[in-house]
XYZ file of C-alpha atoms in Angstrom:
527
model
C 0.174 -0.014 -0.171
C 1.743 3.352 -0.685
C 1.907 6.565 1.250
C 1.617 9.413 -0.210
C 3.581 12.704 1.604
C 3.668 16.658 1.418
C 6.634 19.074 2.259
C 5.625 22.383 2.435
C 8.697 24.644 1.238
C 7.783 27.894 2.067
C 10.254 30.567 1.610
C 13.205 28.261 -0.120
C 13.129 28.233 -3.865
C 12.785 26.485 -6.444
C 13.480 22.123 -7.671
C 13.669 19.668 -11.215
C 14.957 19.987 -14.125
C 15.330 16.105 -15.582
C 11.925 15.269 -14.142
C 9.673 15.512 -16.349
C 7.032 18.508 -16.963
C 2.823 16.970 -16.821
C 1.368 19.774 -16.384
C 0.799 23.429 -16.474
C -1.747 25.699 -15.855
C -0.850 29.373 -16.882
C -3.139 32.530 -15.655
C -3.059 36.212 -16.740
C 0.214 37.329 -15.546
C 2.145 33.651 -14.568
C 1.935 30.282 -14.571
C 2.001 26.614 -12.575
C 4.028 24.272 -12.838
C 4.547 20.534 -11.776
C 6.461 18.846 -12.241
C 6.948 14.472 -11.668
C 9.777 12.748 -12.130
C 9.927 9.071 -11.515
C 12.445 6.143 -9.483
C 13.811 3.379 -8.084
C 14.719 3.427 -4.632
C 16.180 1.511 -2.006
C 15.200 0.960 1.724
C 17.619 2.281 2.290
C 18.647 6.677 1.798
C 19.115 8.576 -1.061
C 19.244 12.155 -2.681
C 16.886 12.818 -5.980
C 19.173 15.280 -8.077
C 17.533 18.106 -9.797
C 19.417 20.974 -11.402
C 17.315 22.251 -14.134
C 15.291 24.741 -12.737
C 14.295 28.466 -13.006
C 16.330 31.168 -11.913
C 13.358 32.854 -11.776
C 10.265 30.843 -9.549
C 8.163 32.280 -6.401
C 10.047 30.489 -3.765
C 6.571 30.870 -1.870
C 4.713 28.824 -4.009
C 6.917 25.213 -3.754
C 5.365 22.761 -2.393
C 7.025 18.707 -2.857
C 4.863 15.832 -2.911
C 5.933 12.251 -2.998
C 4.549 9.172 -3.514
C 5.409 5.311 -2.551
C 6.768 1.943 -1.284
C 5.621 2.617 2.802
C 8.007 4.401 4.891
C 9.286 6.643 1.917
C 9.451 10.024 3.868
C 12.027 13.340 1.997
C 14.300 14.918 4.270
C 16.888 18.099 4.098
C 17.820 19.864 0.866
C 19.646 21.527 -0.473
C 19.585 23.952 -3.308
C 22.542 25.484 -5.090
C 22.470 28.308 -8.312
C 23.949 26.758 -11.070
C 25.192 28.924 -13.394
C 24.929 29.493 -16.767
C 27.918 29.789 -17.786
C 29.407 26.784 -16.092
C 26.514 24.657 -18.304
C 27.029 26.159 -21.362
C 31.038 25.289 -21.129
C 29.766 21.792 -20.619
C 27.713 21.500 -23.039
C 30.030 23.494 -25.248
C 32.620 21.558 -25.061
C 31.286 18.644 -25.676
C 30.420 19.875 -28.503
C 33.530 20.624 -29.804
C 34.986 17.794 -29.123
C 31.944 16.132 -31.639
C 32.582 18.779 -34.044
C 36.403 18.193 -34.366
C 36.352 14.559 -34.643
C 32.950 15.514 -37.733
C 35.588 17.854 -39.103
C 38.462 15.604 -39.185
C 35.882 13.117 -40.810
C 34.968 15.657 -43.856
C 38.434 16.246 -44.538
C 38.700 12.142 -44.944
C 36.247 12.582 -47.690
C 36.925 15.441 -49.748
C 40.399 13.929 -49.909
C 39.002 10.638 -51.375
C 36.754 12.607 -53.557
C 39.982 14.325 -54.679
C 41.171 10.636 -55.416
C 38.475 9.458 -57.440
C 38.353 12.806 -59.697
C 42.040 12.114 -60.616
C 40.608 8.121 -61.278
C 37.910 10.165 -62.892
C 40.726 12.197 -65.197
C 42.893 9.002 -66.017
C 40.511 7.436 -66.934
C 39.275 10.089 -69.385
C 43.102 10.318 -71.000
C 43.760 6.963 -72.177
C 40.310 6.683 -73.028
C 40.456 9.389 -75.643
C 44.128 7.967 -77.300
C 42.782 4.727 -77.211
C 43.106 3.647 -81.066
C 45.930 6.958 -81.757
C 49.533 6.735 -82.650
C 51.617 4.741 -84.434
C 50.379 1.758 -82.450
C 46.940 0.637 -84.092
C 45.014 -1.352 -82.137
C 42.713 -3.985 -84.075
C 39.063 -2.998 -83.200
C 37.662 -5.235 -81.240
C 41.361 -5.362 -78.932
C 39.773 -1.104 -79.039
C 36.042 -2.759 -77.673
C 37.679 -4.750 -74.724
C 40.068 -2.094 -73.957
C 37.041 0.761 -73.739
C 34.036 -1.610 -72.264
C 37.066 -1.992 -69.120
C 37.283 2.485 -69.559
C 33.716 2.543 -69.333
C 33.777 -0.030 -65.977
C 36.557 1.727 -65.259
C 34.711 5.177 -64.925
C 31.833 4.155 -63.755
C 32.867 2.491 -60.419
C 34.886 5.844 -60.101
C 31.635 8.766 -60.370
C 29.518 5.419 -58.317
C 31.985 6.374 -55.399
C 32.004 10.257 -56.115
C 28.553 9.997 -56.055
C 28.027 8.230 -52.922
C 31.134 9.533 -51.239
C 29.864 13.100 -51.757
C 26.236 12.713 -50.081
C 28.353 11.545 -47.225
C 29.898 14.823 -47.430
C 26.454 16.230 -46.981
C 25.006 14.156 -44.083
C 28.691 15.198 -41.909
C 28.312 19.311 -43.387
C 24.532 18.935 -41.739
C 25.511 17.611 -38.855
C 28.620 20.176 -38.689
C 26.155 22.847 -38.753
C 23.670 21.327 -36.600
C 25.644 21.540 -33.778
C 27.771 25.135 -34.633
C 23.943 26.624 -33.843
C 23.922 24.583 -31.183
C 27.172 25.479 -29.365
C 26.230 29.432 -31.130
C 23.060 29.234 -28.927
C 25.263 28.294 -26.114
C 27.627 30.844 -26.573
C 23.949 33.672 -26.399
C 22.164 32.034 -23.370
C 24.141 31.463 -20.414
C 20.526 31.771 -18.029
C 21.616 31.031 -14.206
C 19.709 27.464 -13.063
C 18.506 25.896 -9.583
C 20.001 23.055 -9.001
C 18.620 20.799 -5.734
C 19.040 17.943 -3.737
C 16.462 16.341 -2.027
C 17.508 13.640 0.735
C 14.686 10.817 1.351
C 14.757 8.632 3.843
C 12.977 4.446 2.446
C 12.181 0.922 4.419
C 11.351 -0.424 1.191
C 12.337 -1.191 -2.567
C 10.206 0.087 -5.066
C 9.248 2.721 -7.400
C 8.912 6.259 -5.942
C 7.413 9.047 -7.365
C 7.798 12.737 -7.071
C 6.298 16.400 -7.442
C 7.245 18.817 -8.000
C 4.712 22.115 -8.367
C 5.993 25.409 -8.313
C 5.565 29.684 -10.095
C 6.742 31.427 -12.338
C 6.413 34.957 -13.910
C 6.446 35.903 -17.267
C 4.754 34.057 -18.356
C 0.870 34.311 -19.528
C -2.452 33.891 -21.692
C -5.442 35.894 -23.364
C -9.073 34.933 -24.759
C -9.192 35.065 -28.781
C -12.143 34.787 -31.071
C -12.945 34.873 -34.355
C -16.389 36.539 -34.924
C -17.659 34.684 -38.848
C -21.144 36.426 -39.651
C -22.864 34.355 -42.745
C -25.108 37.136 -44.527
C -27.584 34.669 -45.986
C -28.519 32.845 -42.430
C -28.143 34.712 -40.710
C -25.719 33.611 -37.963
C -22.226 34.052 -36.240
C -19.715 31.842 -35.696
C -18.040 32.237 -32.636
C -14.529 30.237 -32.429
C -12.647 30.742 -29.316
C -8.888 31.588 -28.641
C -6.592 31.148 -26.267
C -3.213 33.001 -26.761
C -0.025 32.552 -24.640
C 3.577 32.519 -24.748
C 6.093 32.257 -22.114
C 10.220 32.935 -21.239
C 10.114 31.478 -17.776
C 13.319 29.512 -18.357
C 12.131 26.260 -19.643
C 10.492 25.132 -22.359
C 6.216 23.582 -21.665
C 7.128 20.314 -24.389
C 4.145 17.908 -24.193
C 2.485 18.890 -21.133
C -1.540 19.480 -20.323
C -1.939 23.176 -20.283
C -4.762 24.635 -18.471
C -5.948 27.775 -18.425
C -7.664 30.320 -15.305
C -8.548 33.671 -15.675
C -7.922 33.808 -12.385
C -5.214 37.184 -10.773
C -3.059 35.552 -8.457
C -1.591 38.796 -8.650
C -5.409 40.765 -7.258
C -4.107 39.008 -3.761
C -5.861 37.561 -1.401
C -6.037 40.040 1.351
C -8.616 42.120 1.685
C -7.593 45.997 1.789
C -7.459 47.580 4.895
C -9.575 50.879 5.343
C -7.388 53.509 6.099
C -9.029 56.994 8.317
C -11.494 59.495 6.361
C -9.803 62.462 8.799
C -11.811 65.785 8.781
C -10.897 69.773 10.152
C -11.568 72.927 10.307
C -7.877 73.815 8.720
C -7.180 76.905 9.885
C -4.648 79.476 7.696
C -2.318 80.073 11.183
C -2.210 76.436 11.333
C 0.610 74.367 11.467
C 1.540 73.964 7.508
C 2.727 70.248 8.400
C -0.882 69.229 10.291
C -2.504 70.774 6.816
C 0.180 68.432 4.941
C -1.362 66.002 6.907
C -4.633 66.448 6.559
C -3.601 66.131 2.884
C -1.636 62.627 2.994
C -4.787 60.980 4.959
C -7.115 62.256 2.347
C -4.890 60.714 -0.794
C -4.894 57.840 1.574
C -8.220 56.835 1.735
C -9.021 57.600 -2.287
C -6.115 55.557 -3.541
C -7.014 51.984 -0.956
C -9.385 51.997 -4.137
C -7.935 51.334 -6.815
C -5.439 49.307 -5.163
C -8.287 47.025 -4.976
C -8.821 46.966 -8.593
C -5.026 47.272 -9.772
C -5.017 44.114 -12.357
C -8.871 43.026 -12.382
C -9.443 44.573 -16.027
C -10.921 40.906 -16.118
C -13.822 41.947 -14.380
C -14.646 44.917 -17.314
C -18.007 41.737 -18.712
C -21.368 42.080 -16.887
C -19.910 38.282 -16.006
C -18.800 37.230 -11.606
C -16.461 36.802 -10.326
C -17.453 33.294 -9.567
C -17.753 32.841 -13.613
C -14.894 33.722 -14.510
C -12.114 31.924 -12.446
C -12.671 28.520 -13.869
C -10.125 26.685 -16.490
C -10.067 25.884 -19.844
C -8.261 22.425 -20.478
C -6.783 22.025 -23.666
C -7.326 19.001 -25.447
C -4.645 16.725 -25.781
C -1.048 17.827 -24.677
C 0.613 20.632 -25.993
C 4.468 21.943 -26.112
C 4.619 25.919 -25.079
C 8.648 27.372 -26.030
C 10.207 29.168 -23.751
C 10.738 32.451 -26.944
C 7.827 34.488 -25.760
C 6.336 34.207 -29.594
C 2.177 33.114 -29.295
C 1.060 30.358 -29.342
C -2.501 29.998 -30.535
C -4.877 27.337 -28.960
C -8.304 26.774 -30.102
C -10.700 25.979 -26.979
C -14.622 26.037 -28.366
C -16.984 26.846 -31.053
C -20.079 27.928 -31.277
C -22.975 29.649 -33.375
C -25.853 31.199 -32.535
C -29.012 33.530 -34.474
C -28.728 36.277 -35.136
C -30.766 40.001 -36.817
C -29.425 41.907 -39.363
C -29.376 45.483 -38.852
C -27.467 48.774 -40.566
C -26.694 51.418 -38.401
C -24.959 54.279 -39.237
C -23.489 58.134 -37.809
C -24.118 61.041 -41.050
C -22.303 64.017 -39.235
C -19.340 60.794 -38.358
C -19.853 59.950 -41.866
C -21.776 59.252 -44.980
C -21.651 55.310 -44.706
C -23.560 52.295 -42.908
C -22.232 49.772 -40.915
C -23.389 46.346 -41.451
C -24.886 45.719 -37.740
C -25.496 41.637 -36.169
C -26.745 40.534 -32.345
C -28.004 38.219 -31.120
C -28.492 36.516 -27.710
C -25.255 33.896 -25.990
C -26.160 30.719 -25.835
C -23.536 28.694 -24.053
C -24.100 26.838 -20.810
C -20.732 29.813 -20.168
C -19.942 32.735 -20.140
C -17.595 34.601 -22.502
C -14.581 36.366 -21.196
C -13.095 40.271 -22.487
C -10.875 40.070 -25.574
C -10.120 40.842 -28.937
C -12.129 39.299 -31.981
C -11.744 38.939 -35.455
C -14.281 39.892 -37.406
C -15.412 38.183 -41.067
C -18.421 39.218 -43.141
C -18.904 35.740 -45.965
C -15.223 34.823 -45.706
C -14.288 38.400 -45.808
C -11.709 40.014 -43.440
C -13.645 43.386 -41.466
C -11.815 44.189 -38.346
C -11.106 43.399 -34.703
C -13.305 45.248 -31.726
C -12.191 44.315 -28.681
C -15.181 42.605 -27.546
C -16.349 42.949 -23.858
C -17.752 39.317 -22.893
C -21.092 38.655 -22.664
C -22.773 35.968 -19.266
C -25.070 33.216 -20.952
C -28.507 35.230 -21.719
C -26.324 38.081 -22.774
C -26.537 40.224 -25.994
C -23.555 40.298 -27.897
C -23.421 42.629 -30.571
C -20.737 44.316 -33.366
C -20.643 45.964 -36.854
C -18.928 44.593 -39.688
C -17.427 46.610 -41.435
C -19.784 49.214 -43.521
C -22.775 48.228 -45.601
C -22.209 48.633 -50.143
C -25.989 48.293 -50.479
C -27.193 51.398 -47.777
C -25.742 54.245 -49.265
C -26.133 58.079 -47.282
C -26.641 61.289 -48.383
C -26.294 64.111 -46.126
C -25.701 67.674 -45.856
C -26.256 70.886 -44.676
C -29.634 72.959 -45.614
C -30.165 75.451 -42.031
C -27.058 77.481 -39.887
C -28.696 80.515 -39.025
C -29.296 83.183 -36.484
C -32.543 85.093 -35.020
C -33.143 86.890 -32.076
C -36.545 86.930 -30.076
C -38.545 89.672 -27.395
C -39.390 92.926 -26.675
C -38.180 92.672 -22.636
C -35.874 90.408 -22.228
C -34.475 89.510 -25.974
C -32.728 86.392 -26.706
C -30.573 84.295 -29.347
C -31.635 81.316 -31.155
C -29.311 79.139 -32.690
C -30.636 76.671 -35.249
C -28.513 73.992 -37.225
C -29.707 71.539 -39.538
C -29.810 69.160 -41.689
C -31.129 66.436 -44.630
C -30.201 63.021 -44.344
C -30.776 60.276 -47.205
C -30.233 56.695 -46.858
C -31.760 54.405 -50.455
C -31.209 50.217 -49.596
C -30.212 49.377 -52.271
C -30.320 45.319 -50.241
C -32.711 43.096 -52.747
C -34.893 42.662 -49.334
C -35.390 45.519 -46.526
C -33.265 46.517 -43.863
C -33.499 47.743 -40.618
C -31.522 51.085 -39.787
C -30.684 52.924 -37.181
C -30.149 56.083 -37.308
C -27.390 57.332 -34.219
C -26.913 61.618 -34.081
C -25.644 63.782 -30.937
C -27.497 66.420 -29.457
C -26.021 69.385 -28.001
C -25.918 68.918 -24.037
C -25.958 71.817 -22.420
C -23.461 72.763 -19.371
C -25.247 75.612 -18.407
C -29.202 76.342 -17.364
C -28.517 79.766 -19.487
C -28.559 77.179 -22.302
C -32.110 75.549 -23.586
C -31.610 73.217 -26.228
C -34.225 71.637 -28.009
C -35.144 69.620 -31.389
C -35.530 71.807 -34.473
C -39.282 71.706 -36.639
C -39.186 68.850 -38.466
C -37.051 66.229 -36.603
C -38.492 63.494 -35.482
C -39.010 62.230 -31.932
C -35.458 60.418 -31.458
C -36.213 55.989 -29.906
C -33.995 56.493 -28.530
C -32.055 58.437 -25.701
C -28.519 58.790 -23.796
C -27.585 55.380 -25.211
C -25.751 53.725 -24.122
C -25.422 56.210 -20.589
C -23.520 58.737 -23.356
C -25.462 62.149 -22.553
C -28.046 63.812 -25.627
C -26.993 60.146 -28.068
C -29.822 59.360 -30.249
C -31.192 56.855 -32.395
C -33.904 56.355 -34.412
C -35.087 53.111 -35.380
C -36.664 52.468 -39.670
C -37.364 50.013 -41.427
C -36.545 51.104 -45.801
C -37.716 48.710 -48.245
C -35.783 47.123 -50.968
C -34.601 50.091 -53.780
C -36.140 52.428 -51.242
C -34.720 55.551 -50.320
C -35.621 56.997 -46.233
C -35.934 60.946 -46.422
C -35.134 62.701 -42.163
C -34.900 65.505 -40.881
C -32.158 66.193 -38.238
C -32.243 69.453 -35.974
C -31.221 71.199 -33.308
C -32.120 74.180 -31.816
C -30.817 76.708 -29.259
C -32.270 79.432 -27.396
C -29.916 81.685 -25.581
C -30.448 85.461 -23.193
C -29.021 87.717 -25.814
C -26.842 89.056 -23.119
C -25.060 86.282 -23.286
C -20.836 86.957 -23.902
C -20.833 83.534 -26.438
C -20.885 79.598 -26.739
C -18.424 76.625 -27.649
C -19.209 74.101 -28.845
C -21.407 75.048 -31.361
């Protein structure tokens, strides 16, 4: 019966190297690595040595456990720094010895090829001289001589080809080793070596598990949104972009992706005193400075609590966001800080397709799709690449969506909808006999033509002036219809009109605003 021992190294450095990386949990700003090493132990005592741990490990995160024959116990340990230059020097000397031997072999092959070249030259010379000169050879003798010379030439050429192939293989191996040598000279990162003592009462197989946290590792959600305009469907593919330069490659490891943020800390922020007082202008300046510092400390506390919590911008509870994705199969991520994209999930939802325009900003319409996210899990915030019928149209920042929440986005300009926006009135008038006032009016003529073969719902978005002074009165100008929505997306003054335009038809609208101010007002800005 096996027994499991758990040994926490609370303020130490880290361990393994020859141990296999079994699994990695990646957070948005770090990663937890789990290594496993299996060894045969005797009914005695011994030492587990691992010498390639990343030097930048979080010492407080180390956790070691062991399972094996009854009576297995973990003992003392020590950690030593292995200088990168020392480790590289040993390997470099080994590579240099290999290179010396390979270069010697290549030189021998080159010499043999030169010898075959001399043989071939001699054979060619003999073939050219056959039957020439004062002593004429009989035709029969010439034929036999040429046949013998031909066979010799064929054998020599075949030998040359074989020698060239062998030389090419050795040259490739020399190039590979030279590249390794160059990499060793550039990469001389130090590592940690762990020497862990253990004691056992029985022989058998023991398994040591080492967990630790490393920085310089991260992942972020990435999406592809593909809109099918004919089928009114949106395909959402969810990816994870993982990168790391922790000092060790994650080779053939089980990968988990978590949205938890260990950097936020586990301690509740401590409230700071909020002092108020009557400031005496004649009081000591140090007392005034003390009040100011207390005030700053109080206002700074909430900022400290929310630091690094940008994932919480989505309307989804934090509990849902702490789950981890399990990547299918085993994955390798090199420590080169290059992004590695992994597919997590794919879903499809029905959407309503419409158009939107903001004519005051640009006389154009944008295709717009919206629908309810019907997945079981929340979608975390991330960047999304947009495709309209397999055509790339741009990128957006997606704020995330909880199950049942609306998911919507524009999908590029709709070139089949024509938008015209022209200024038709911009004047100033006075009114009143006793208390005179000024009236400013500005109107635009909006014309939208639907070039689609079907009716299109379109939303017109415009901004009405918003007054910061009660003496400035703002109203819709004559001829402007009442908006269907006001303060859209909680933005002051943003209005929206919802209309349906039949295929091939045109919508005409007037958008205008009117400002009324006292005539003695010095002036206004922003009009």
